[in-house]
Coordinates of C-alpha atoms in Angstrom, one line a residue:
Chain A
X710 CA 309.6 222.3 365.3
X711 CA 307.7 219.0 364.4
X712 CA 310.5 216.5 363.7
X713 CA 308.0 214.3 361.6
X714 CA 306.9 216.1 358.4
X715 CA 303.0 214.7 358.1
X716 CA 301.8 213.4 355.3
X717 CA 299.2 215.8 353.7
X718 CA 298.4 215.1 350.4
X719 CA 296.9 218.3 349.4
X720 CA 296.7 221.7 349.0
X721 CA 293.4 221.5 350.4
X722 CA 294.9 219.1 353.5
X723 CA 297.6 221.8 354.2
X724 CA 295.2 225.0 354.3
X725 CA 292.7 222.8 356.4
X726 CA 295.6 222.4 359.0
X727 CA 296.5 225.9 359.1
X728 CA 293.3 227.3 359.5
X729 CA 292.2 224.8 362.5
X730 CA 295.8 226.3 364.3
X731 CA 297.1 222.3 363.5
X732 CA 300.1 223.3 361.1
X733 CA 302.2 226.3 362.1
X734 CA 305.4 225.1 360.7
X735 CA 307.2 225.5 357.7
X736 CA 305.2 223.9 354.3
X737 CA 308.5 222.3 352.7
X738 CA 307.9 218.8 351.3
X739 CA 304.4 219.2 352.2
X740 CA 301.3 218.3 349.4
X741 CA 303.5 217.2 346.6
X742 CA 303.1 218.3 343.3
X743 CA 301.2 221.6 344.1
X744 CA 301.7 225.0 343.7
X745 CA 302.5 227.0 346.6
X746 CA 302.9 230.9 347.1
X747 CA 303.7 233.6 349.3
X748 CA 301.2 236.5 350.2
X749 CA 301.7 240.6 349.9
X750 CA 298.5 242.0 351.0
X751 CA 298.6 246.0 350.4
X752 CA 296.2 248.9 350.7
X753 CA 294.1 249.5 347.2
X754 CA 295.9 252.7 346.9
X755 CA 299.3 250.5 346.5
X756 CA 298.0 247.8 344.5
X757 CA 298.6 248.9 341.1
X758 CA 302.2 250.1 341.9
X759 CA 302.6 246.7 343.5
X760 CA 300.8 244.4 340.3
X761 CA 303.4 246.6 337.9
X762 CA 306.3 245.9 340.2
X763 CA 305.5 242.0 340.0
X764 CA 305.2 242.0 336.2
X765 CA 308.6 244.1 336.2
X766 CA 309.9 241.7 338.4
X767 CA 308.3 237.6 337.2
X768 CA 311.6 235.7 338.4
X769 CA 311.3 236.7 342.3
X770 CA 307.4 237.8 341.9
X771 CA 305.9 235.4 339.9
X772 CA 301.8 236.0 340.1
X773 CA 299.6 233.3 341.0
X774 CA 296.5 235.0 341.8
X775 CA 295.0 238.2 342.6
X776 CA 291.9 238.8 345.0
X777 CA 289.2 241.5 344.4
X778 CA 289.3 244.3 345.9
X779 CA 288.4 243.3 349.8
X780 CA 287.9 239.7 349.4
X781 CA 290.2 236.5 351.1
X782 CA 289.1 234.3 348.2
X783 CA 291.8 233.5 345.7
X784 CA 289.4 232.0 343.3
X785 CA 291.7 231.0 340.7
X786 CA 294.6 229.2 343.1
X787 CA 291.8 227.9 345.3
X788 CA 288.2 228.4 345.1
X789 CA 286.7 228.5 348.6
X790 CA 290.0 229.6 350.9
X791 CA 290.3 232.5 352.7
X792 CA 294.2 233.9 352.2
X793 CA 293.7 235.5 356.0
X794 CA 293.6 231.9 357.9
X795 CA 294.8 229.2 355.5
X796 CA 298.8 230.3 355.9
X797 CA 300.7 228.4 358.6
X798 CA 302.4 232.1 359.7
X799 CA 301.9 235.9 358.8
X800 CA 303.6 239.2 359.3
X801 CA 302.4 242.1 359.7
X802 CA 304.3 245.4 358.5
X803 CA 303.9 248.7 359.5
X804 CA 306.0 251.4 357.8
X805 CA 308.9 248.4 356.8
X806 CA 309.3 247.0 360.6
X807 CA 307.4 243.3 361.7
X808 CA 304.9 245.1 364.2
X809 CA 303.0 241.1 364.8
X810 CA 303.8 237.4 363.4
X811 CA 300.3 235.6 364.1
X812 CA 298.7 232.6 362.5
X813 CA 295.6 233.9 361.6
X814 CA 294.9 238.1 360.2
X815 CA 291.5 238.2 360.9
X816 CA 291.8 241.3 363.2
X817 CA 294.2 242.7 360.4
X818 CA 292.1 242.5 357.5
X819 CA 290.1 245.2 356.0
X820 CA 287.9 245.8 352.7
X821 CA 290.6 248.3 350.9
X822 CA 292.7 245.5 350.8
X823 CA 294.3 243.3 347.8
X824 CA 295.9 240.0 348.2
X825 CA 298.7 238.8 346.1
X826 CA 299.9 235.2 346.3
X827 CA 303.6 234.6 344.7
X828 CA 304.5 231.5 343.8
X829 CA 307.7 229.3 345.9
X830 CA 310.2 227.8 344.9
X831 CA 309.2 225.2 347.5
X832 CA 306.9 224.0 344.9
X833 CA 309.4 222.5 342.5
X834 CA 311.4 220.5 344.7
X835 CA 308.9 218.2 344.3
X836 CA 309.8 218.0 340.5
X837 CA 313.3 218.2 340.9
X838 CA 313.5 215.0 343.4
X839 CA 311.2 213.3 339.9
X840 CA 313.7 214.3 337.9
X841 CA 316.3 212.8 340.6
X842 CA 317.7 215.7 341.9
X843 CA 317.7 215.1 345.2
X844 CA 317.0 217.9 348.1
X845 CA 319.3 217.7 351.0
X846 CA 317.4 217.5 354.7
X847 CA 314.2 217.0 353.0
X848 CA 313.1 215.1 355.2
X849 CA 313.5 218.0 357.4
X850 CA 310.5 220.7 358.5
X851 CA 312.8 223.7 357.4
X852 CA 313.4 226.2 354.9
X853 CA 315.9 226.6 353.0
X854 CA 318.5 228.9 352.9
X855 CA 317.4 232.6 351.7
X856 CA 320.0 235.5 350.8
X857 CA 319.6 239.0 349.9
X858 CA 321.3 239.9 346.7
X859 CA 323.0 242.8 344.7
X860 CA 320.4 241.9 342.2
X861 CA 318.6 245.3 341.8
X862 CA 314.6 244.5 340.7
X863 CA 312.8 246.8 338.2
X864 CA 311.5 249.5 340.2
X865 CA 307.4 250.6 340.2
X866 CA 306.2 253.8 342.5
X867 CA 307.6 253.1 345.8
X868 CA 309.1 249.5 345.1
X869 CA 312.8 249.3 344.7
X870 CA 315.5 247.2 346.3
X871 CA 317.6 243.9 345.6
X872 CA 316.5 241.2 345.4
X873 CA 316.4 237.9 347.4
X874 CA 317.1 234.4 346.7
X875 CA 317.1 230.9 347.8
X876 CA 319.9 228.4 347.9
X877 CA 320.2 225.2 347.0
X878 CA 323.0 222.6 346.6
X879 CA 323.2 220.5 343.3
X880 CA 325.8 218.4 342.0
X881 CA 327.9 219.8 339.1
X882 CA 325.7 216.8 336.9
X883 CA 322.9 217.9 337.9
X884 CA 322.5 221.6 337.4
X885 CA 321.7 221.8 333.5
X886 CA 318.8 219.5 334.4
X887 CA 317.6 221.3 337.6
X888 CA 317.9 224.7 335.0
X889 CA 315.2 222.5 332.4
X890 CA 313.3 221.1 335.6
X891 CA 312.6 224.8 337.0
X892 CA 312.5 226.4 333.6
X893 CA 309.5 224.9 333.0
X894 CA 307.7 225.9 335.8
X895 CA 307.3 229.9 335.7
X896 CA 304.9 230.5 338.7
X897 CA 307.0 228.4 340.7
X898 CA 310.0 231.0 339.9
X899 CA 311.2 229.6 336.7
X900 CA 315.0 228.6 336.2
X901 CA 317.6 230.2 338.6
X902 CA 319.0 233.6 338.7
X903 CA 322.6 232.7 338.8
X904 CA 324.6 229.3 339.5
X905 CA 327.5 229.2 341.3
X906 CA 329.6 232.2 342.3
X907 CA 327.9 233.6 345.2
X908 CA 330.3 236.7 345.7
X909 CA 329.6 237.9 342.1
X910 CA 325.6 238.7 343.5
X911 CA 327.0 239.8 346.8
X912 CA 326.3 236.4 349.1
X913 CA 328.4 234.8 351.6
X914 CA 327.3 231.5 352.0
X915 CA 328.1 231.2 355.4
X916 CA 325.5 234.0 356.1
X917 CA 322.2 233.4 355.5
X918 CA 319.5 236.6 355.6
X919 CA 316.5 234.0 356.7
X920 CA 317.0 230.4 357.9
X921 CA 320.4 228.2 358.5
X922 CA 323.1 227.9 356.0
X923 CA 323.7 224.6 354.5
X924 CA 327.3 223.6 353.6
X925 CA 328.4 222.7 350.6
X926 CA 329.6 219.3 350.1
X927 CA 332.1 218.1 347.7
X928 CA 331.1 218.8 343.9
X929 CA 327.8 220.7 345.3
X930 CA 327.7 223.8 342.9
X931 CA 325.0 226.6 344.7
X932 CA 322.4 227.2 342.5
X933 CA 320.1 230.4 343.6
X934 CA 316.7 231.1 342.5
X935 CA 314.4 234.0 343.1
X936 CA 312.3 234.2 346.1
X937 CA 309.1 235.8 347.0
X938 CA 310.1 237.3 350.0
X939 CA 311.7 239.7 347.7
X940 CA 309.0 242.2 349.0
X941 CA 309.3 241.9 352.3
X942 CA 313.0 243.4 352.0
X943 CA 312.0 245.9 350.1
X944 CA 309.1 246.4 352.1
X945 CA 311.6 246.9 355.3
X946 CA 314.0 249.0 353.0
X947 CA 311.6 251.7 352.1
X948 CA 308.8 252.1 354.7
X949 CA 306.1 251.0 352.9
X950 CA 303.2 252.1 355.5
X951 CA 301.4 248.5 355.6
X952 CA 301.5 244.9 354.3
X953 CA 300.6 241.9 355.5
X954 CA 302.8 239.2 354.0
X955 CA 303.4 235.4 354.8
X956 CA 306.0 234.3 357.7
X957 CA 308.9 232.7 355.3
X958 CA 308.7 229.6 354.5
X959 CA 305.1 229.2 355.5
X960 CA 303.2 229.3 352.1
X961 CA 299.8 229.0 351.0
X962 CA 299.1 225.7 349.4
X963 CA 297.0 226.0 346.3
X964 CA 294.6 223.8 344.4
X965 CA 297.1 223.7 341.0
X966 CA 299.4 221.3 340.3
X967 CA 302.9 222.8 339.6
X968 CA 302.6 221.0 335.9
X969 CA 299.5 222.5 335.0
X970 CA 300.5 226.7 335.3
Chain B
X569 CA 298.3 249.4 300.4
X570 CA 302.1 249.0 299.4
X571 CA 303.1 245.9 297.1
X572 CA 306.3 245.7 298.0
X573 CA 307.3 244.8 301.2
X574 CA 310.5 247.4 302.8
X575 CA 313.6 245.3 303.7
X576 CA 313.4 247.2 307.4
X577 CA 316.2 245.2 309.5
X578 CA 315.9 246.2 313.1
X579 CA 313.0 247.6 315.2
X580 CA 314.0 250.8 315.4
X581 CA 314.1 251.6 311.1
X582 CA 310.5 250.5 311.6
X583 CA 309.6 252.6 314.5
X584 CA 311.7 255.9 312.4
X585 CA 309.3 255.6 309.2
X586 CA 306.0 255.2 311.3
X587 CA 307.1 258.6 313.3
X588 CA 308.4 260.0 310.2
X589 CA 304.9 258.7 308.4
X590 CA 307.0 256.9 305.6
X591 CA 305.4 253.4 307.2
X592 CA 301.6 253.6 308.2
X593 CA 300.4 249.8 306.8
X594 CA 300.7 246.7 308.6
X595 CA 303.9 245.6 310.0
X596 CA 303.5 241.8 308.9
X597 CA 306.7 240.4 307.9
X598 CA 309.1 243.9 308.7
X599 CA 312.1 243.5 311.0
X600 CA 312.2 240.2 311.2
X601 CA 313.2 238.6 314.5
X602 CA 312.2 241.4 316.8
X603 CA 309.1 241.7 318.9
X604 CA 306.1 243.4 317.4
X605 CA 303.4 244.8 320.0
X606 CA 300.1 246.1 320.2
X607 CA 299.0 249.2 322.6
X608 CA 296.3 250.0 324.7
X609 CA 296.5 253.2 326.8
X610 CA 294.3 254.3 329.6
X611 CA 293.7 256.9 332.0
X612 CA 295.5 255.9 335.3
X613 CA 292.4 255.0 337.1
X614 CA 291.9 252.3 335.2
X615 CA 295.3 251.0 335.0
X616 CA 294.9 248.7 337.5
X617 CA 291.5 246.4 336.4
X618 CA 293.6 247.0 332.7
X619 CA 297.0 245.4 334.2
X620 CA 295.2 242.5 336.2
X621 CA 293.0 242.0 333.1
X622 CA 296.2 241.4 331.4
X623 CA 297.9 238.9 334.4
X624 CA 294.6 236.9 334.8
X625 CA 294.5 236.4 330.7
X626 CA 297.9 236.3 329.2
X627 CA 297.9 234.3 326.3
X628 CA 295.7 237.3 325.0
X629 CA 297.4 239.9 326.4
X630 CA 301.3 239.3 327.4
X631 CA 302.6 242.6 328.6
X632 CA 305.8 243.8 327.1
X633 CA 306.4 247.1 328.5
X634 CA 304.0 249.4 331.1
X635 CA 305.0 253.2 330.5
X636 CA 305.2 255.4 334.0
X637 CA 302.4 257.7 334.5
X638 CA 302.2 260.3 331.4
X639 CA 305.5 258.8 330.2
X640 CA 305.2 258.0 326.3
X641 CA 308.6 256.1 326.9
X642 CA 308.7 252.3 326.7
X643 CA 311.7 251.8 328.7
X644 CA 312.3 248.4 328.6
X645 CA 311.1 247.4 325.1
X646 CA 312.3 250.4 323.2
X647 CA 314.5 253.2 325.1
X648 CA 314.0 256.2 324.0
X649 CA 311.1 255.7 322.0
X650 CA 308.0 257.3 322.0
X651 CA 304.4 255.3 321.9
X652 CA 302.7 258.8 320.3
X653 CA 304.6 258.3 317.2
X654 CA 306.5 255.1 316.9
X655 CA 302.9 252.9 315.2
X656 CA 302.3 253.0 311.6
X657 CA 298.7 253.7 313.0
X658 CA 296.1 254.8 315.6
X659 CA 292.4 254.3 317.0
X660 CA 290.8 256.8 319.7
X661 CA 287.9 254.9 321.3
X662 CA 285.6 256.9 323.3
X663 CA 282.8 255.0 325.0
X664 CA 284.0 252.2 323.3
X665 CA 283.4 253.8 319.4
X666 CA 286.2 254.2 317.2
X667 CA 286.3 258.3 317.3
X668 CA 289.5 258.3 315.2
X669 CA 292.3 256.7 313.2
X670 CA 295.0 258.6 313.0
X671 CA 298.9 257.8 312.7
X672 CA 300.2 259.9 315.4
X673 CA 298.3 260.7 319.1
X674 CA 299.8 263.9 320.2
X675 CA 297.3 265.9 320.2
X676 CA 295.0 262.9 322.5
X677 CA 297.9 262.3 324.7
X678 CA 297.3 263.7 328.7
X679 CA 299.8 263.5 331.3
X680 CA 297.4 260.8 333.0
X681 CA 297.5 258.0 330.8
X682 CA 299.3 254.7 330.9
X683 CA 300.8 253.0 327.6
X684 CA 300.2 249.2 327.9
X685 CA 302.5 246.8 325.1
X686 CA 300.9 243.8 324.4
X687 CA 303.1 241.2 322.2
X688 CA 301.9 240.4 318.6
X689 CA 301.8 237.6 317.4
X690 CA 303.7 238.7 314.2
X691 CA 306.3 238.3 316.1
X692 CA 306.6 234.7 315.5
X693 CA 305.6 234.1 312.1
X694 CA 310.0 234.7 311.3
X695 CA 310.6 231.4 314.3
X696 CA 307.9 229.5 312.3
X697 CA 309.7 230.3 309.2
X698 CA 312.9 229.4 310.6
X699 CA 311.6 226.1 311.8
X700 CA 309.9 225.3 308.2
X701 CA 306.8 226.5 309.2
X702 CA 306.2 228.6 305.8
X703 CA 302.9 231.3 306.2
X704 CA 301.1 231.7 303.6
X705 CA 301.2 234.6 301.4
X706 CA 304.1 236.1 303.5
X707 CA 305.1 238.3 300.9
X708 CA 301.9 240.3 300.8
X709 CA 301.7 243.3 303.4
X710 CA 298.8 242.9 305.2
X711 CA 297.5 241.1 308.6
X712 CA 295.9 237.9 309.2
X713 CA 292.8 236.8 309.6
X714 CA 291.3 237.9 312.9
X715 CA 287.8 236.3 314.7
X716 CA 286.0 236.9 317.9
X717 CA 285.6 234.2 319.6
X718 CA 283.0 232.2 322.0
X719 CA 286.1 231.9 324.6
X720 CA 285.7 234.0 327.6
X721 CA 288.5 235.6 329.5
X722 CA 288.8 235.7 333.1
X723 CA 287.0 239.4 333.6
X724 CA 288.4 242.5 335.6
X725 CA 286.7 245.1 336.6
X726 CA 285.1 246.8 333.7
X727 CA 287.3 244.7 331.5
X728 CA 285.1 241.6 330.7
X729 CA 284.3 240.1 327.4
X730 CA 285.5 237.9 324.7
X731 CA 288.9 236.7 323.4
X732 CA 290.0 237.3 319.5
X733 CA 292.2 234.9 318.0
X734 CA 294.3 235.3 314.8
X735 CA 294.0 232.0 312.5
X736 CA 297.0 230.5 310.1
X737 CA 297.1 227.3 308.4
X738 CA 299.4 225.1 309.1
X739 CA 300.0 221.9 307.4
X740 CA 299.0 218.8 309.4
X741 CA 302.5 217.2 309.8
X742 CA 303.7 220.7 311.0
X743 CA 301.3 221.6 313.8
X744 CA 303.5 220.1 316.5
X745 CA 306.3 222.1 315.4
X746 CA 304.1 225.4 315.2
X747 CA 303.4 224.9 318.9
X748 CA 306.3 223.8 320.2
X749 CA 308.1 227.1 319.0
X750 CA 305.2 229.0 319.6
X751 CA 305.3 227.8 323.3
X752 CA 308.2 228.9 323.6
X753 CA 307.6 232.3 322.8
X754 CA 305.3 233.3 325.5
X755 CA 305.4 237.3 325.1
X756 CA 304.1 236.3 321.3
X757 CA 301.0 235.4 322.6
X758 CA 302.8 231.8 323.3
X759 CA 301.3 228.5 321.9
X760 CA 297.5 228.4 320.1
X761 CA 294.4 228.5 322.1
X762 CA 292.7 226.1 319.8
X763 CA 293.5 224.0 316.5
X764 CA 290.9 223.1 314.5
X765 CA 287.5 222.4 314.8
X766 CA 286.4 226.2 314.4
X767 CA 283.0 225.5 315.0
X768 CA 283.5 224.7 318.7
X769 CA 285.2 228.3 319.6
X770 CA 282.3 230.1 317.7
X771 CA 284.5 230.9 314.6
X772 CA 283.3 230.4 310.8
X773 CA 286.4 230.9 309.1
X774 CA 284.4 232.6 305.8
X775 CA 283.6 235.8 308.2
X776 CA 286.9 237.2 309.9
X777 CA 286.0 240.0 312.3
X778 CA 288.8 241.8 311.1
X779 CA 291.2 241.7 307.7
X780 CA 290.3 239.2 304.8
X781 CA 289.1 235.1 305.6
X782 CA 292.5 232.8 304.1
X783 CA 290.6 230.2 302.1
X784 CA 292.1 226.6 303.7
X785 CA 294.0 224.1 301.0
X786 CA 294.1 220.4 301.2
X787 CA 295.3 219.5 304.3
X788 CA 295.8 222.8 306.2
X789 CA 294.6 222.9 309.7
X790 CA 293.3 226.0 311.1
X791 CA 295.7 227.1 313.7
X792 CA 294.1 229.7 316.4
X793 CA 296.5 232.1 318.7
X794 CA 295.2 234.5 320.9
X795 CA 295.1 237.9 319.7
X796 CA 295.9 241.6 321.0
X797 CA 292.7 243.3 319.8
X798 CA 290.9 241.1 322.6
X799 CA 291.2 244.9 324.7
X800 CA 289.6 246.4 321.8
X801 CA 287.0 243.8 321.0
X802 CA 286.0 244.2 324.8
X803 CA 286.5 248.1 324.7
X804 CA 283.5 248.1 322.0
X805 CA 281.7 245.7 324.3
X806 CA 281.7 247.4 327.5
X807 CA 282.1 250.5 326.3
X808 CA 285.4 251.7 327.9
X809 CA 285.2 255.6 328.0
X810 CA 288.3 256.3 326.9
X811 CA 291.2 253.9 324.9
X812 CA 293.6 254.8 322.6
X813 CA 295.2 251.3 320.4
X814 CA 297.1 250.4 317.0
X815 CA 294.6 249.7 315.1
X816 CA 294.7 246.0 313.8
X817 CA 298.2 244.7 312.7
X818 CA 299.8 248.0 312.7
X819 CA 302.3 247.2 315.4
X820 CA 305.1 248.8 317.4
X821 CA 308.0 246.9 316.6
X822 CA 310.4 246.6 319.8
X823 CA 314.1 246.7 320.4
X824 CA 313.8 243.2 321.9
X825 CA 314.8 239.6 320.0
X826 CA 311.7 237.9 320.6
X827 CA 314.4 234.6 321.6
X828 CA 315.8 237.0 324.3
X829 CA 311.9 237.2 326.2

């Protein structure tokens, strides 16, 4: 782990890094102020059960682009990258079990496939520190904390399962304007599923599914949002034959500014 | 054409006297306060191009509801209701002509089509005129003004063409207010594509494309939102080889409080 976060001031910067083998950490803090999102690549056979189980789902799948049948380029999120190098981390699933993390899915990719980039909540912490919400660690190379809920999703075909959150800390003054901050900003995940009360969505703090736990300080009320590793559970959870999906925490960063989707 | 206007309270009264054929004129002003949407259904192989067309151009087409496979049932916007029967009226397009109008589809319905909802923007004619926002010959039962414009939507697959808009005037001092609650009603087509200067989008406003031109008073600003005949306007474009929609401003009217999505 780098223990100096570097100061790349783009999306462009970031997916330059990652495709030369330079960045293979986390992207949190990383490119302030633009968008970034997770990847579900599927077979064109899945695609459509997939697209109808994102627009089912917008809070933990929330759809930043789509690429054409066969082709790396997400031309709206970022004209020119290729979606199979420009990610600091991938998985690759084969009937629901991690069969290879690499950096690059060059020898993965083939033309039947679709790629789907999700947006992160990573993207708005940069909006919520504007707004004076500070993030705890973040001058840390780390995710944050990531939970699997009792939060059932709206199913489509072979997609069903809970689904999964991150965590953050906010101070009990803080959390109606993290709730207008996020709100805002739909393809970033929008405002947060539930606040406070982990038990009533089935999570024990103390037990994080991906990443450390953070403890609560005094007056810190956990606020959860969705996350776009949402699929990847459910990908484990029912079998689905193949997917190639981001490593968490280790998103694409796009060309758009978070304020501008 | 009825000159009264029925006092129908709730979604569901409207959706009983379209299957019952009591109701087959334009829904403009019925039920106010619940979501009114528009349909397109297609044979499931082109479901996919038809849902990404809608993802990559959603101020057009918002989805409300996607019905399973040969399902008439929009589960989540109506349960229990059934997409065959529930508009005030029909069009068949076969190779993108208007074969039919009819005001029920039972006897076009297969077990391989897909019933798409795409939000009206009747809905939010009742949150304009609870902000002040008054429309213009409200009281008459019939649709607004509709143009095809010179703005292109992002294409998919066969699914490429031009956007249709509805137009209202709006008072100068009150076109901050109409998009500011129209913003915030994103499943109602959200807030305008354009205001004023017709010209520049293609549009005279003395030829509407579809329902009667609204002559402009002193002071009224043509107000442009996106529009859910856009699938059909590109449908006769393309030629799409099979489609069945409402025909124009003949909506479903949902179960759901447009506030509530």
């Amino acid at each position: 782990m780098h223990s100096v976060k570097p100061a790349y001031a783009t999306g462009w910067e970031v997916r330059a890094a990652a495709r030369a083998g330079e960045w293979t950490e986390p992207t949190r803090g990383l490119a302030p102020g633009y968008l970034q999102a997770g990847l579900v690549a599927v077979p064109r056979d899945l695609a459509y059960d997939f697209l109808l189980f994102c627009m089912r789902n917008p809070k933990p799948c929330p759809i930043v682009d789509v690429t054409d049948v066969g082709s790396p380029e997400p031309r709206r999120a970022a004209p020119g990258a290729d979606i199979r190098t420009d990610f600091p981390g991938y998985r690759i699933y084969r009937k629901g079990v991690v069969e290879a993390e690499t950096t690059d899915i060059m020898a993965h990719w083939h033309d039947d496939l679709v790629g789907f980039l999700i947006g992160c909540s990573l993207s708005f912490e940069w909006a919520l520190e504007q707004a004076g919400i500070g993030m705890r660690e973040k001058h840390e190379v780390r995710g944050n904390p990531i939970y699997v809920t009792n939060i059932q999703c709206a199913p489509s075909g072979p997609f069903e399962g809970p689904m999964a959150v991150t965590m953050r800390p906010v101070k009990g003054s803080q959390v109606a304007d993290a709730v207008r901050v996020t709100a805002a900003l739909p393809l970033a995940h929008g405002a947060p599923v539930h606040v406070g009360s982990p038990d009533s969505i089935g999570v024990d703090l103390k037990h994080a599914d991906v990443n450390a736990p953070l403890p609560l300080e005094p007056d810190d009320i956990p606020v959860f949002w969705a996350c776009s590793i949402t699929p990847q559970i459910i990908a484990q959870r029912v079998k689905i034959d193949f997917m190639i999906t981001h490593s968490p925490s280790k998103m694409f960063v796009t060309d758009l500014k978070i304020g501008s989707v």
